[in-house]
Backbone as numpy.savetxt, mean C-alpha at the origin, in Angstrom:
# Nx Ny Nz CAx CAy CAz Cx Cy Cz
19.01 11.36 35.24 19.48 11.00 33.81 19.00 9.42 33.87
18.52 9.02 32.50 18.68 7.75 32.07 19.02 7.05 32.42
18.39 5.67 33.36 18.91 4.33 33.25 19.47 3.37 32.29
20.21 3.45 32.46 21.12 2.50 32.10 21.00 1.02 32.94
21.67 -0.64 32.01 22.06 -1.55 31.87 22.39 -1.29 33.60
23.64 -1.10 33.12 24.21 -1.52 35.16 23.21 -1.55 35.98
22.92 -0.24 35.62 21.50 0.99 36.93 20.16 -0.54 36.87
19.71 -0.92 36.25 18.95 -2.14 36.26 19.15 -3.54 37.55
20.81 -3.78 36.29 21.40 -5.05 37.02 21.28 -4.70 39.35
22.02 -3.86 39.08 22.50 -3.21 40.26 21.47 -3.11 41.13
20.21 -2.86 40.60 19.10 -2.43 41.28 17.82 -3.45 41.42
18.37 -4.71 40.21 17.43 -6.27 41.25 18.57 -7.70 41.47
19.55 -6.96 41.42 21.13 -7.92 41.95 20.76 -8.76 41.78
21.41 -9.12 40.27 21.46 -9.79 39.40 23.33 -9.45 38.46
23.35 -9.87 38.01 24.73 -9.40 36.89 24.59 -8.63 35.30
25.62 -8.18 34.85 25.44 -6.73 33.68 24.31 -7.52 33.06
25.01 -8.70 32.85 25.63 -10.21 31.70 23.87 -10.56 31.94
23.63 -10.65 32.94 22.12 -11.29 32.71 20.73 -10.98 33.13
21.36 -9.85 32.92 19.97 -8.73 33.01 19.69 -8.46 31.50
21.12 -7.91 30.57 21.05 -7.97 29.49 20.42 -9.11 28.63
20.55 -10.51 28.76 20.14 -11.43 28.29 18.75 -11.14 28.43
18.20 -10.62 29.16 16.78 -11.14 29.84 15.75 -9.81 29.12
16.63 -8.97 29.18 15.92 -8.24 28.94 15.51 -7.84 27.49
16.75 -7.68 26.39 16.89 -7.68 24.60 16.76 -9.29 24.00
16.14 -9.73 24.76 16.02 -11.47 24.48 14.24 -12.04 25.36
13.88 -11.10 24.71 11.87 -11.19 25.44 11.52 -12.51 25.25
11.26 -12.42 23.72 11.11 -13.85 23.03 12.34 -14.68 22.46
13.25 -14.74 23.10 14.10 -16.25 22.65 14.67 -16.76 23.88
15.35 -17.87 23.53 15.98 -17.89 25.38 16.07 -17.38 25.81
16.23 -17.76 27.61 16.80 -16.93 28.06 17.26 -17.44 29.44
18.39 -18.09 29.41 19.18 -18.55 30.71 18.34 -18.35 32.21
17.80 -17.51 32.63 17.57 -17.04 33.98 16.54 -17.97 33.94
16.35 -18.20 35.66 14.59 -18.34 36.13 13.69 -17.72 36.33
12.35 -17.86 36.06 10.79 -16.83 36.00 11.39 -15.94 37.14
11.46 -16.34 38.53 11.75 -15.70 39.39 12.59 -13.95 39.51
13.92 -14.70 38.32 14.94 -13.41 38.54 14.36 -12.77 37.42
13.63 -13.51 36.66 13.32 -12.41 35.04 11.93 -11.64 35.72
11.26 -12.39 36.86 10.91 -11.47 37.48 11.23 -9.76 37.94
12.28 -9.95 38.53 13.00 -9.21 39.00 13.38 -7.84 38.26
14.01 -8.32 37.47 15.38 -7.53 36.23 13.76 -6.65 35.97
12.35 -7.37 34.92 11.60 -6.55 34.85 11.01 -4.66 35.30
10.61 -5.72 36.70 10.38 -5.37 37.96 11.16 -3.71 38.28
12.80 -4.19 37.54 13.47 -3.03 38.47 14.13 -1.83 37.27
13.48 -2.81 35.90 13.84 -2.09 34.97 11.99 -1.19 34.61
11.22 -1.43 35.19 10.00 -0.71 34.75 10.07 -0.07 35.92
10.79 0.29 36.81 10.46 1.59 38.01 11.87 2.48 38.10
12.46 1.35 36.92 14.15 2.53 36.41 13.08 3.39 35.71
12.44 3.11 34.75 11.98 4.04 33.22 12.85 3.94 32.62
13.24 2.48 32.08 14.40 1.69 31.99 13.91 1.47 30.52
15.03 1.86 28.98 14.44 1.77 28.08 16.14 1.61 27.43
15.83 0.45 26.55 16.91 -0.24 25.63 17.77 0.41 25.09
18.58 1.00 24.51 19.02 1.34 23.54 19.53 1.27 22.15
18.51 1.56 21.24 18.51 1.58 19.91 19.61 1.49 19.03
21.02 2.24 19.67 21.97 2.14 19.29 23.24 1.50 19.50
22.96 1.88 20.91 23.57 0.33 21.47 23.30 -1.32 20.63
22.41 -0.81 20.40 21.69 -2.66 19.92 22.97 -2.73 18.46
22.50 -1.65 18.12 22.82 -1.54 17.19 24.33 -1.94 16.15
24.29 -1.52 17.09 26.37 -1.14 18.19 26.94 -3.24 17.45
26.04 -3.75 19.18 25.75 -5.06 18.47 25.53 -5.85 17.75
24.82 -5.38 16.72 24.45 -6.36 16.07 24.71 -5.86 14.43
25.33 -5.08 14.27 25.33 -4.25 13.29 24.09 -4.07 11.88
23.68 -3.47 13.41 22.25 -3.15 12.10 22.21 -2.11 13.26
20.07 -1.03 12.45 19.97 0.22 12.87 19.21 0.26 12.69
18.22 -0.59 12.79 16.63 -1.05 12.39 16.09 -0.14 12.25
16.64 0.21 11.67 15.40 1.65 10.80 14.88 1.23 9.56
13.98 1.31 8.70 13.12 0.40 7.39 13.48 1.61 6.35
13.06 1.71 5.56 12.42 2.47 4.55 11.84 2.22 4.23
10.55 3.25 3.81 9.36 2.63 2.72 9.12 4.26 2.08
9.05 3.96 0.78 9.64 4.77 0.02 7.88 4.36 -0.88
6.76 6.13 -1.03 6.05 6.29 -1.60 6.63 7.24 -2.52
5.84 6.96 -3.94 5.10 8.79 -4.68 4.47 9.37 -4.49
4.64 10.51 -4.77 3.58 11.40 -3.42 2.81 11.43 -5.25
1.56 10.61 -3.91 -0.04 10.98 -5.29 -0.50 11.19 -4.22
-2.07 11.29 -4.69 -3.16 11.45 -4.16 -3.73 10.98 -3.26
-4.07 10.19 -2.64 -4.81 9.18 -2.56 -4.52 8.68 -0.62
-5.95 8.78 -0.36 -5.58 8.87 1.22 -5.48 7.93 1.94
-6.38 6.42 0.52 -5.38 5.45 1.00 -3.92 4.74 1.47
-3.52 5.66 1.10 -1.36 5.37 1.43 -1.56 5.50 3.04
-2.48 6.21 3.55 -2.19 5.93 5.30 -2.26 5.25 5.92
-3.30 3.76 5.20 -3.60 2.77 5.65 -2.74 1.85 5.51
-2.26 2.06 4.47 -0.52 1.21 4.46 0.24 1.45 4.72
0.36 2.94 5.26 1.96 3.28 6.31 0.83 2.33 7.51
0.23 2.68 8.10 -0.54 2.44 8.95 0.42 1.04 9.76
-0.30 0.30 8.31 0.07 -1.25 8.13 1.78 -1.31 8.43
2.32 -0.42 7.63 3.63 -0.78 8.06 4.55 -0.36 9.79
3.88 0.58 9.93 4.91 0.97 10.67 4.32 -0.11 12.47
2.88 -0.24 12.18 2.87 -1.76 13.13 3.65 -2.21 13.15
3.37 -3.31 12.20 4.87 -4.67 11.80 5.79 -3.99 13.04
6.35 -3.28 12.10 8.04 -2.44 12.04 8.17 -2.11 13.34
7.21 -1.81 13.98 7.71 -1.71 15.56 7.11 -2.88 16.62
6.82 -3.44 16.00 6.35 -5.11 16.91 7.83 -5.91 16.42
8.32 -5.23 15.81 9.86 -6.19 15.56 10.74 -4.90 16.25
10.56 -4.12 16.53 11.75 -3.25 17.60 12.27 -2.30 16.62
11.01 -1.89 15.11 12.28 -1.28 13.87 11.08 0.36 14.31
11.57 0.98 13.61 11.59 2.45 12.51 11.42 2.45 11.73
10.82 3.58 11.38 10.38 4.26 9.42 10.78 5.42 9.55
11.34 4.62 8.49 12.90 6.61 7.42 11.75 7.06 6.64
10.60 6.69 6.41 9.98 7.53 5.07 10.08 8.41 4.06
10.19 8.18 3.04 11.03 8.97 1.71 9.73 8.57 0.22
9.02 10.33 0.61 8.71 10.18 -0.55 9.28 10.89 -2.14
8.55 10.12 -3.18 8.25 10.84 -4.55 8.10 11.47 -5.81
8.95 12.59 -6.35 7.51 13.36 -7.73 8.14 12.47 -8.27
9.59 12.61 -8.82 10.47 12.09 -9.56 11.02 11.78 -9.58
11.96 10.67 -10.70 13.16 10.16 -10.49 13.66 10.49 -10.22
14.86 11.75 -9.82 15.53 12.36 -9.85 14.57 13.01 -7.57
14.16 13.20 -7.43 13.64 12.68 -6.13 13.94 11.44 -5.72
13.63 10.47 -6.01 13.47 8.78 -6.35 14.89 8.38 -5.53
16.22 8.49 -6.40 17.36 8.63 -6.60 18.27 9.80 -4.76
17.59 10.83 -4.89 18.26 11.19 -4.39 17.47 10.49 -2.37
16.29 9.64 -2.12 15.67 10.03 -1.29 16.66 8.54 -0.89
16.06 7.63 -2.22 17.41 6.44 -2.13 18.93 7.02 -1.28
19.31 7.01 -1.97 20.85 7.33 -1.56 20.69 7.93 -0.42
19.55 8.60 0.49 19.73 9.27 2.64 19.40 7.98 3.03
18.70 7.74 2.39 18.91 5.89 3.72 19.51 5.08 3.55
20.26 4.47 1.90 21.62 3.72 2.19 22.17 5.24 3.28
23.29 6.02 3.42 24.07 6.48 3.70 23.70 6.88 5.56
21.91 6.72 5.77 21.41 6.21 6.59 21.67 5.00 7.63
22.30 4.16 6.68 22.35 2.56 6.96 21.06 1.43 7.61
19.86 1.72 6.02 18.49 1.47 6.40 19.39 -0.47 6.65
18.73 -0.96 7.17 18.34 -2.71 7.12 18.06 -2.91 6.35
17.41 -2.32 4.51 16.06 -3.27 4.03 15.13 -2.48 4.07
14.31 -2.40 2.94 13.15 -1.23 1.88 11.77 -2.08 2.07
10.74 -1.70 2.81 9.34 -1.45 2.15 8.89 -0.47 0.74
8.46 -0.57 -0.30 8.30 0.40 -1.36 7.47 0.32 -2.26
6.59 0.60 -2.56 4.70 0.88 -3.05 5.86 0.64 -4.58
5.31 -0.84 -5.23 5.98 -1.59 -6.74 6.20 -0.60 -7.56
6.97 0.03 -8.52 7.05 1.12 -9.42 7.55 0.93 -10.14
6.33 0.36 -11.67 7.11 -0.44 -12.18 7.49 0.47 -14.21
7.11 1.12 -13.45 8.06 2.20 -14.61 9.54 1.76 -14.83
10.04 1.42 -15.72 11.23 1.06 -15.93 12.47 1.49 -14.76
13.02 2.90 -15.27 14.17 3.97 -14.73 13.65 3.26 -13.10
12.51 3.07 -12.58 12.76 2.88 -11.15 12.90 1.57 -10.73
12.32 0.77 -11.84 12.52 -0.55 -11.40 13.99 -1.03 -11.83
14.52 -0.61 -12.58 15.86 -0.74 -12.84 16.35 -0.48 -11.77
16.36 0.81 -11.29 16.96 1.51 -9.45 16.35 -0.07 -9.02
15.36 -0.32 -8.31 15.27 -1.32 -7.22 16.32 -2.25 -7.96
16.28 -3.01 -9.22 17.34 -3.79 -8.88 18.84 -4.16 -8.98
19.00 -2.05 -9.09 19.92 -2.42 -8.85 20.91 -2.73 -7.22
19.21 -2.35 -6.57 19.78 -2.83 -4.95 18.77 -3.63 -4.23
18.63 -4.55 -4.96 18.64 -6.11 -4.45 19.77 -5.93 -5.24
20.42 -6.73 -5.89 21.87 -7.13 -6.23 22.31 -6.95 -5.46
22.95 -5.73 -4.70 24.03 -4.80 -3.81 23.95 -5.56 -2.72
22.21 -6.06 -2.29 22.38 -7.23 -1.46 20.76 -6.59 -0.45
20.90 -5.61 -1.18 19.64 -4.42 -0.57 18.27 -5.53 0.03
17.82 -6.09 1.26 16.90 -6.33 1.29 15.36 -5.99 1.28
14.40 -6.21 -0.07 13.96 -5.30 -0.41 12.05 -5.68 -0.63
11.21 -5.33 -0.15 9.83 -6.32 -0.34 8.64 -4.76 -0.71
7.74 -5.21 -1.35 7.19 -4.65 -2.59 5.83 -4.12 -2.16
4.84 -3.08 -2.07 3.70 -3.42 -2.00 2.83 -2.89 -3.01
1.07 -3.04 -3.62 0.35 -3.17 -4.76 1.23 -3.46 -6.27
2.27 -3.36 -6.23 2.60 -4.77 -7.37 3.45 -5.11 -7.86
4.30 -6.76 -7.65 5.30 -7.41 -7.94 6.02 -6.56 -8.80
7.44 -6.32 -9.06 8.22 -6.19 -10.19 9.04 -7.29 -10.84
9.14 -8.92 -9.45 9.35 -9.56 -10.08 10.56 -10.12 -10.06
11.45 -9.03 -8.93 12.96 -9.25 -8.40 13.70 -9.93 -8.07
13.77 -10.83 -8.60 14.41 -12.29 -7.87 15.05 -11.92 -6.19
14.62 -12.84 -5.39 15.66 -12.38 -4.09 14.05 -12.24 -3.07
13.71 -10.66 -3.76 12.39 -10.19 -2.68 11.37 -9.99 -2.44
10.08 -9.38 -1.54 8.90 -10.26 -1.50 7.74 -9.27 -1.59
6.90 -9.25 -1.77 5.80 -9.35 -2.55 4.78 -9.19 -1.78
3.50 -8.47 -1.65 1.91 -8.42 -1.34 1.71 -6.98 -2.18
0.34 -7.14 -2.71 -0.68 -7.51 -3.52 -1.51 -7.67 -3.77
-2.76 -6.64 -4.20 -3.66 -7.57 -3.96 -3.95 -7.59 -5.86
-4.53 -9.22 -6.30 -5.12 -9.24 -8.00 -5.74 -8.88 -8.98
-4.78 -7.78 -9.43 -5.25 -6.72 -10.71 -5.90 -7.03 -11.19
-6.00 -8.49 -11.80 -6.97 -9.08 -13.26 -7.89 -9.07 -12.36
-7.86 -9.36 -11.43 -9.68 -9.50 -10.40 -10.37 -8.69 -9.60
-8.79 -7.51 -9.84 -10.03 -5.61 -10.04 -11.07 -6.02 -11.28
-10.43 -6.19 -12.29 -10.58 -5.76 -13.34 -12.51 -6.49 -13.73
-11.73 -7.90 -13.62 -12.80 -8.88 -13.69 -13.96 -8.25 -13.03
-14.27 -8.12 -11.32 -15.14 -7.70 -11.32 -16.25 -6.96 -11.16
-15.34 -5.94 -11.43 -15.91 -3.96 -12.19 -16.53 -4.54 -12.93
-16.45 -5.57 -14.55 -17.20 -6.35 -15.66 -18.07 -6.07 -14.93
-17.58 -7.15 -14.13 -18.64 -8.03 -14.32 -20.34 -7.39 -13.54
-19.74 -6.34 -12.91 -20.71 -5.68 -12.15 -21.40 -4.59 -13.28
-20.32 -4.28 -14.30 -21.48 -3.27 -15.30 -22.15 -4.07 -15.47
-20.78 -4.85 -16.84 -22.35 -5.82 -17.46 -23.95 -6.53 -17.21
-23.46 -7.15 -15.48 -25.36 -7.58 -14.93 -26.22 -6.72 -14.76
-25.41 -5.51 -14.50 -26.40 -4.33 -14.98 -27.57 -4.14 -16.78
-26.61 -4.55 -17.22 -27.55 -3.91 -18.41 -26.27 -3.29 -19.40
-24.33 -2.74 -19.17 -24.08 -1.73 -19.73 -22.93 -2.49 -20.93
-23.11 -1.81 -22.19 -22.36 -2.77 -23.80 -21.90 -1.14 -23.42
-21.63 -0.16 -23.32 -21.15 0.54 -24.05 -20.11 1.15 -22.79
-19.18 1.02 -22.83 -18.56 1.25 -21.01 -16.99 2.14 -21.41
-16.70 3.49 -20.72 -15.27 3.64 -21.09 -14.37 3.50 -19.88
-13.11 2.87 -20.15 -12.52 2.10 -18.77 -10.97 3.33 -19.04
-10.18 3.70 -17.47 -9.64 5.06 -17.25 -8.79 3.89 -16.63
-7.81 3.73 -16.38 -6.15 3.56 -15.92 -5.51 4.39 -16.29
-4.16 3.91 -15.05 -3.11 3.96 -15.05 -1.40 3.66 -15.86
-1.48 2.89 -16.29 -1.12 1.57 -16.83 -0.56 0.51 -16.11
-2.18 -0.11 -15.72 -2.78 -1.11 -15.59 -3.02 -2.55 -16.29
-2.22 -3.29 -16.91 -2.45 -4.55 -18.10 -3.63 -5.28 -16.78
-2.67 -5.75 -16.32 -3.18 -6.31 -15.95 -5.07 -6.35 -15.40
-5.42 -5.09 -15.16 -6.57 -4.83 -14.10 -7.09 -5.07 -15.91
-6.11 -3.87 -16.77 -7.48 -3.63 -18.05 -8.07 -5.16 -18.91
-6.98 -6.11 -18.69 -7.77 -7.96 -19.28 -8.18 -8.70 -18.06
-8.19 -8.25 -16.94 -9.09 -8.96 -16.13 -10.50 -7.95 -16.42
-10.92 -6.70 -17.15 -11.67 -5.86 -17.45 -12.36 -6.91 -19.29
-11.40 -6.88 -19.24 -11.29 -7.27 -20.98 -12.13 -8.60 -21.03
-11.94 -10.33 -19.82 -12.19 -11.06 -20.17 -13.13 -10.90 -19.36
-13.64 -11.01 -18.65 -15.34 -9.94 -17.99 -15.76 -10.35 -18.92
-16.23 -9.02 -19.63 -17.00 -8.55 -20.93 -17.23 -9.16 -22.08
-15.74 -10.08 -22.42 -15.12 -10.99 -23.40 -16.52 -11.99 -23.76
-16.22 -12.27 -22.79 -17.39 -13.18 -22.27 -19.01 -13.67 -22.95
-19.16 -11.76 -22.78 -20.41 -11.30 -23.16 -21.36 -11.16 -23.92
-19.56 -11.25 -24.83 -19.66 -10.57 -26.09 -19.32 -9.33 -26.31
-19.24 -8.43 -25.20 -19.08 -7.22 -25.10 -17.31 -6.61 -25.27
-17.05 -5.57 -25.78 -15.83 -4.75 -26.65 -16.16 -3.38 -25.52
-15.38 -2.58 -24.67 -15.07 -1.05 -24.32 -13.52 -0.41 -24.52
-14.02 0.85 -24.56 -13.24 1.89 -25.20 -12.09 2.37 -23.75
-10.44 2.55 -23.86 -9.91 2.63 -22.90 -8.67 3.39 -23.24
-8.77 4.10 -22.01 -8.29 4.88 -22.19 -6.80 5.93 -21.05
-5.91 5.99 -21.01 -4.26 5.66 -20.23 -4.72 6.71 -19.78
-4.74 7.60 -18.26 -3.42 8.74 -17.37 -2.30 8.96 -17.78
-1.54 9.32 -17.94 0.23 9.88 -17.58 0.22 10.03 -16.20
1.01 9.55 -16.13 1.66 9.75 -14.44 1.48 10.92 -13.44
0.94 11.59 -12.73 1.14 12.89 -13.02 0.27 13.42 -12.62
-0.81 13.08 -13.04 -2.39 13.99 -13.66 -3.06 14.05 -13.03
-3.62 15.08 -12.20 -3.82 14.95 -11.20 -6.38 14.54 -12.07
-6.78 13.77 -10.91 -7.45 12.83 -11.00 -8.45 13.62 -10.97
-8.81 14.43 -10.05 -9.84 15.53 -10.37 -10.19 16.09 -11.22
-9.63 16.64 -12.22 -9.41 17.70 -12.94 -9.59 16.41 -14.13
-8.88 15.43 -14.53 -9.34 14.42 -15.28 -10.62 14.16 -15.22
-11.81 13.78 -14.51 -13.08 13.55 -14.17 -13.79 14.43 -14.64
-13.39 15.68 -14.50 -14.17 16.70 -14.35 -14.10 16.61 -16.07
-12.83 16.59 -16.58 -12.72 17.08 -18.36 -13.37 15.83 -19.06
-13.77 14.71 -18.18 -13.80 13.26 -18.47 -15.46 13.49 -18.97
-15.98 13.84 -18.09 -17.50 14.28 -17.90 -17.43 15.34 -18.82
-17.22 16.68 -18.73 -17.39 17.31 -20.41 -17.40 16.44 -21.95
-16.65 15.52 -22.07 -16.64 15.56 -23.08 -17.94 14.50 -23.26
-18.51 14.18 -22.14 -19.28 12.95 -22.02 -20.99 13.67 -22.12
-20.75 14.49 -21.89 -21.50 15.37 -21.79 -22.07 16.12 -23.42
-21.00 16.55 -24.28 -21.04 16.88 -25.13 -21.05 15.92 -26.28
-20.81 14.94 -26.22 -21.43 13.47 -26.86 -20.33 13.00 -27.29
-19.38 13.64 -26.69 -17.80 12.76 -27.68 -17.10 11.51 -26.47
-18.89 11.41 -25.50 -18.25 10.02 -25.55 -19.40 9.19 -25.37
-19.81 8.71 -26.48 -20.67 7.73 -25.95 -21.26 6.65 -25.66
-20.93 7.05 -24.02 -21.24 5.62 -23.16 -21.77 5.46 -22.19
-22.18 4.75 -21.80 -23.04 5.12 -20.59 -23.24 4.58 -18.89
-21.41 4.30 -18.84 -20.89 4.19 -17.86 -19.15 4.27 -17.77
-18.39 5.20 -17.01 -16.53 4.32 -16.87 -16.19 3.75 -15.91
-15.30 3.20 -15.64 -15.49 2.66 -14.03 -13.75 3.09 -14.73
-12.95 3.49 -12.81 -11.94 4.51 -13.43 -10.91 4.39 -12.63
-9.57 4.73 -12.29 -8.66 4.01 -11.61 -8.93 4.78 -10.01
-9.68 5.46 -9.60 -10.12 6.10 -7.86 -11.28 6.64 -7.80
-11.13 6.48 -6.33 -12.41 7.62 -6.62 -12.90 9.23 -6.27
-11.18 10.03 -6.86 -11.59 11.09 -6.80 -11.39 11.57 -7.83
-10.75 10.93 -8.56 -11.25 10.83 -10.31 -12.95 10.77 -10.51
-13.81 9.79 -9.82 -15.04 9.54 -10.05 -15.74 11.08 -9.30
-14.94 11.41 -7.96 -15.34 12.24 -6.93 -15.78 14.03 -8.55
-14.76 14.09 -9.29 -14.64 15.11 -9.92 -15.28 14.74 -11.32
-15.91 13.50 -11.65 -17.02 13.27 -12.05 -18.31 13.73 -12.07
-18.83 13.61 -10.53 -19.65 13.89 -10.59 -19.69 15.47 -10.11
-18.81 15.81 -9.86 -19.04 17.01 -9.51 -19.24 17.58 -10.49
-18.09 17.32 -11.77 -19.12 18.12 -13.04 -20.37 17.32 -14.13
-20.96 16.66 -13.25 -21.75 15.92 -13.55 -23.32 16.85 -13.41
-22.87 17.28 -11.57 -24.04 17.82 -11.29 -24.35 19.15 -11.78
-23.06 20.22 -11.82 -22.75 21.80 -12.70 -22.86 21.24 -13.99
-23.36 20.32 -14.00 -23.67 19.95 -15.56 -24.95 20.22 -16.08
-25.49 19.60 -14.61 -27.06 18.26 -14.51 -27.08 17.30 -15.61
-26.17 17.17 -15.22 -26.21 15.02 -15.60 -26.56 13.80 -13.98
-27.59 13.48 -14.21 -27.75 13.00 -13.36 -27.31 11.31 -14.00
-26.56 11.17 -12.16 -25.20 9.62 -11.80 -26.59 9.02 -10.54
-27.62 7.91 -11.25 -26.38 7.29 -12.20 -27.42 7.17 -12.92
-28.43 8.42 -13.18 -29.55 7.91 -14.09 -29.14 7.13 -15.95
-28.56 8.80 -15.91 -27.69 9.12 -17.28 -26.54 7.74 -18.03
-25.62 8.31 -16.41 -23.70 7.92 -16.23 -24.12 7.14 -15.06
-23.46 6.09 -15.31 -22.80 3.95 -14.26 -21.58 5.18 -13.95
-20.53 4.78 -12.22 -19.67 5.56 -12.25 -19.04 4.42 -11.49
-18.15 3.18 -11.65 -17.85 2.41 -10.99 -15.93 3.03 -10.20
-15.66 3.09 -9.30 -14.29 2.57 -8.63 -13.52 2.12 -8.72
-12.23 2.19 -8.02 -11.30 1.43 -7.61 -10.74 2.08 -6.00
-10.37 0.68 -5.20 -9.53 1.56 -4.14 -10.64 2.03 -2.68
-11.74 2.22 -2.45 -12.60 2.43 -1.27 -11.60 3.52 -1.00
-11.37 4.92 -1.65 -11.00 5.58 -0.52 -11.88 6.28 0.58
-11.77 7.33 1.43 -13.29 7.74 2.42 -14.18 8.72 1.17
-13.58 9.26 0.16 -14.26 9.81 -0.39 -15.48 9.42 -0.82
-15.28 8.83 -1.55 -16.20 7.19 -1.60 -17.27 7.70 -0.49
-17.54 8.03 0.31 -18.51 7.65 1.16 -19.56 9.27 1.37
-18.31 10.30 0.73 -18.88 11.57 0.89 -19.35 12.76 -0.51
-19.76 11.99 -1.39 -19.67 12.29 -2.54 -21.46 12.26 -2.47
-22.44 12.92 -3.74 -23.78 12.52 -3.26 -24.12 12.43 -5.15
-23.96 11.06 -5.75 -24.40 10.09 -5.10 -23.38 9.51 -4.74
-23.27 8.43 -3.34 -21.61 7.42 -3.31 -21.28 6.52 -3.78
-20.22 5.86 -3.82 -18.81 5.37 -5.03 -18.64 4.48 -5.04
-19.77 3.33 -5.99 -19.78 1.86 -5.82 -17.67 1.64 -5.74
-17.05 1.00 -5.48 -16.18 0.37 -5.37 -15.21 -0.72 -5.68
-14.36 -0.70 -6.84 -13.58 -2.55 -6.29 -12.64 -1.81 -4.84
-13.01 -2.74 -3.77 -12.66 -2.24 -2.96 -11.19 -2.90 -2.97
-9.81 -2.24 -2.04 -9.08 -3.81 -2.19 -8.84 -3.64 -0.50
-7.82 -3.99 -0.58 -7.76 -4.61 1.80 -6.90 -3.87 1.58
-5.69 -2.49 2.24 -5.21 -1.96 2.29 -4.32 -1.80 3.53
-4.42 -2.02 4.57 -4.19 -1.66 6.07 -3.14 -3.49 6.05
-4.06 -4.68 4.44 -3.37 -5.60 5.13 -1.80 -5.76 4.86
-1.99 -4.93 3.56 -0.71 -5.23 2.62 0.13 -4.03 3.57
-0.30 -3.53 3.22 1.13 -2.62 4.52 1.49 -3.66 5.74
1.07 -3.64 5.86 1.65 -4.25 7.06 2.53 -6.20 6.54
1.98 -6.96 5.57 2.47 -7.78 4.15 3.17 -8.11 4.69
3.57 -6.69 3.51 4.91 -6.91 3.27 5.78 -6.06 3.73
5.37 -5.53 5.39 7.01 -5.57 6.31 7.14 -6.35 6.85
5.52 -7.66 7.29 6.39 -8.52 7.74 7.06 -9.22 6.97
7.33 -9.11 5.46 7.64 -9.92 4.71 9.57 -9.93 5.03
9.20 -8.70 5.43 10.99 -7.84 4.86 11.48 -8.90 5.77
10.57 -7.92 7.76 11.05 -8.62 9.28 11.47 -9.67 8.71
10.35 -11.02 8.77 11.12 -11.90 8.68 12.28 -12.20 8.17
12.72 -11.27 7.20 14.09 -11.56 6.83 15.58 -11.53 6.90
14.71 -9.94 7.16 15.91 -9.56 8.23 16.54 -10.01 9.29
15.36 -11.29 10.66 15.16 -11.74 11.24 15.88 -12.80 10.92
16.80 -12.83 9.28 16.78 -15.89 9.21 15.58 -15.71 9.66
14.22 -15.11 9.82 12.89 -16.15 10.20 12.32 -16.51 7.95
12.52 -18.01 8.49 11.51 -19.25 7.59 10.23 -18.24 6.85
10.04 -17.70 5.84 8.48 -17.05 5.43 7.69 -18.27 4.75
7.35 -18.11 4.79 6.28 -19.83 3.94 6.33 -19.06 2.97
6.13 -18.00 2.16 6.06 -16.97 0.92 6.83 -16.12 0.30
7.07 -16.28 -0.50 7.55 -14.19 -0.61 6.62 -13.42 -1.42
5.78 -14.07 -2.52 4.83 -13.29 -3.23 3.85 -13.71 -2.33
2.65 -12.69 -1.72 1.18 -12.67 -0.78 0.26 -12.29 -2.03
-0.91 -12.85 -3.31 -1.54 -11.61 -3.39 -3.12 -11.95 -2.85
-3.40 -11.17 -2.42 -5.30 -9.58 -1.00 -6.35 -10.31 -2.52
-7.42 -10.50 -2.36 -8.17 -10.74 -3.09 -9.33 -9.04 -2.77
-9.72 -8.63 -3.84 -10.20 -6.79 -3.98 -12.04 -7.81 -3.78
-12.66 -7.37 -3.36 -14.02 -6.82 -3.68 -15.27 -6.12 -3.58
-16.24 -6.23 -4.11 -16.68 -5.04 -4.36 -18.29 -4.37 -3.51
-18.11 -3.37 -3.33 -18.32 -2.26 -2.39 -19.91 -1.56 -3.46
-20.65 -1.93 -2.86 -21.88 -1.41 -3.94 -22.54 0.05 -3.01
-22.42 1.28 -3.46 -23.35 2.53 -3.28 -24.25 2.60 -4.22
-23.91 3.80 -3.99 -25.27 4.24 -4.86 -24.82 5.17 -7.15
-23.69 4.43 -7.10 -23.33 5.72 -8.15 -23.26 4.61 -9.86
-24.12 3.31 -9.63 -24.32 2.39 -10.42 -25.94 1.71 -10.69
-26.12 2.46 -12.09 -28.00 1.85 -12.22 -27.18 1.14 -13.49
-28.71 0.42 -13.92 -29.34 0.54 -15.45 -29.16 1.01 -15.98
-28.24 0.64 -17.55 -28.39 2.22 -18.91 -29.43 2.71 -18.97
-29.13 4.33 -18.35 -30.46 4.39 -20.11 -31.19 4.53 -21.30
-32.19 3.97 -21.52 -32.34 3.37 -22.68 -32.73 4.59 -23.54
-32.17 6.08 -23.27 -32.11 7.34 -24.39 -31.48 7.06 -25.30
-29.66 6.66 -24.41 -28.23 6.92 -24.76 -28.12 5.89 -26.23
């Protein structure tokens, strides 16, 4: 039979209230002598006692559950973000209720399930599509604590940790322009801040670029293959691609190899994210890397501080991207 707080108190020879105060307030003010605390912790260890989250929740009016909302997208870097979220939630004694969604109906269903389970707050990838942003606004107005990752939806009272999108674009533009590229195609997914940074970096050199926007749900690998096919027949007269992810870059590299296009001699590619696939292709992919774990951990930390009533030094934290130089970029081929 599982040991209870009464068993621990009896084993340690103290009052139940003393045992409860010590075991449930490890980092807070404890009205017990050090010798008494040690006896209680020793008794709990000998009896293999673990506190009941349900009982704790009944006392505090909380479930110690945090919802985590992620769009169902390709990208193994999401596991790093989730690990950051989970590590912080565990530190605060919280469990994660994960909800992934592929469209607006499944999004609303997952939110309703989370609310029915009594979650205390939500950590979410910031989804700036209008209907999703409106739902998050409604949740915030209803009193649900929210902390966003990757995109700042600028909803009053919410928190956010994200990477500077303008800086991502700016670094990519600086890198390609520095190699001498003047004919560039940028492919993105409704990321105006990223494109603004890219444009600013090229504009100061008197350069312009072409851009295409991918629809949500588009297969990035197949999109990369199609881009390469268009390049091969001269429909994309460029020397470099700036693409949305390494998965898309992998599709470009795959199709280029099949069609006899040499990367980076004939075509340079710089991507974003630093997903594991970036080191698995030949050539390996140059990328603008984002700190993934830190985004998840930071957003979870801000949510936990809000739930615990602890003061936060900031509600919005902006992280810095950085270039990882590999093999997919080179100087432009003068024959193109």
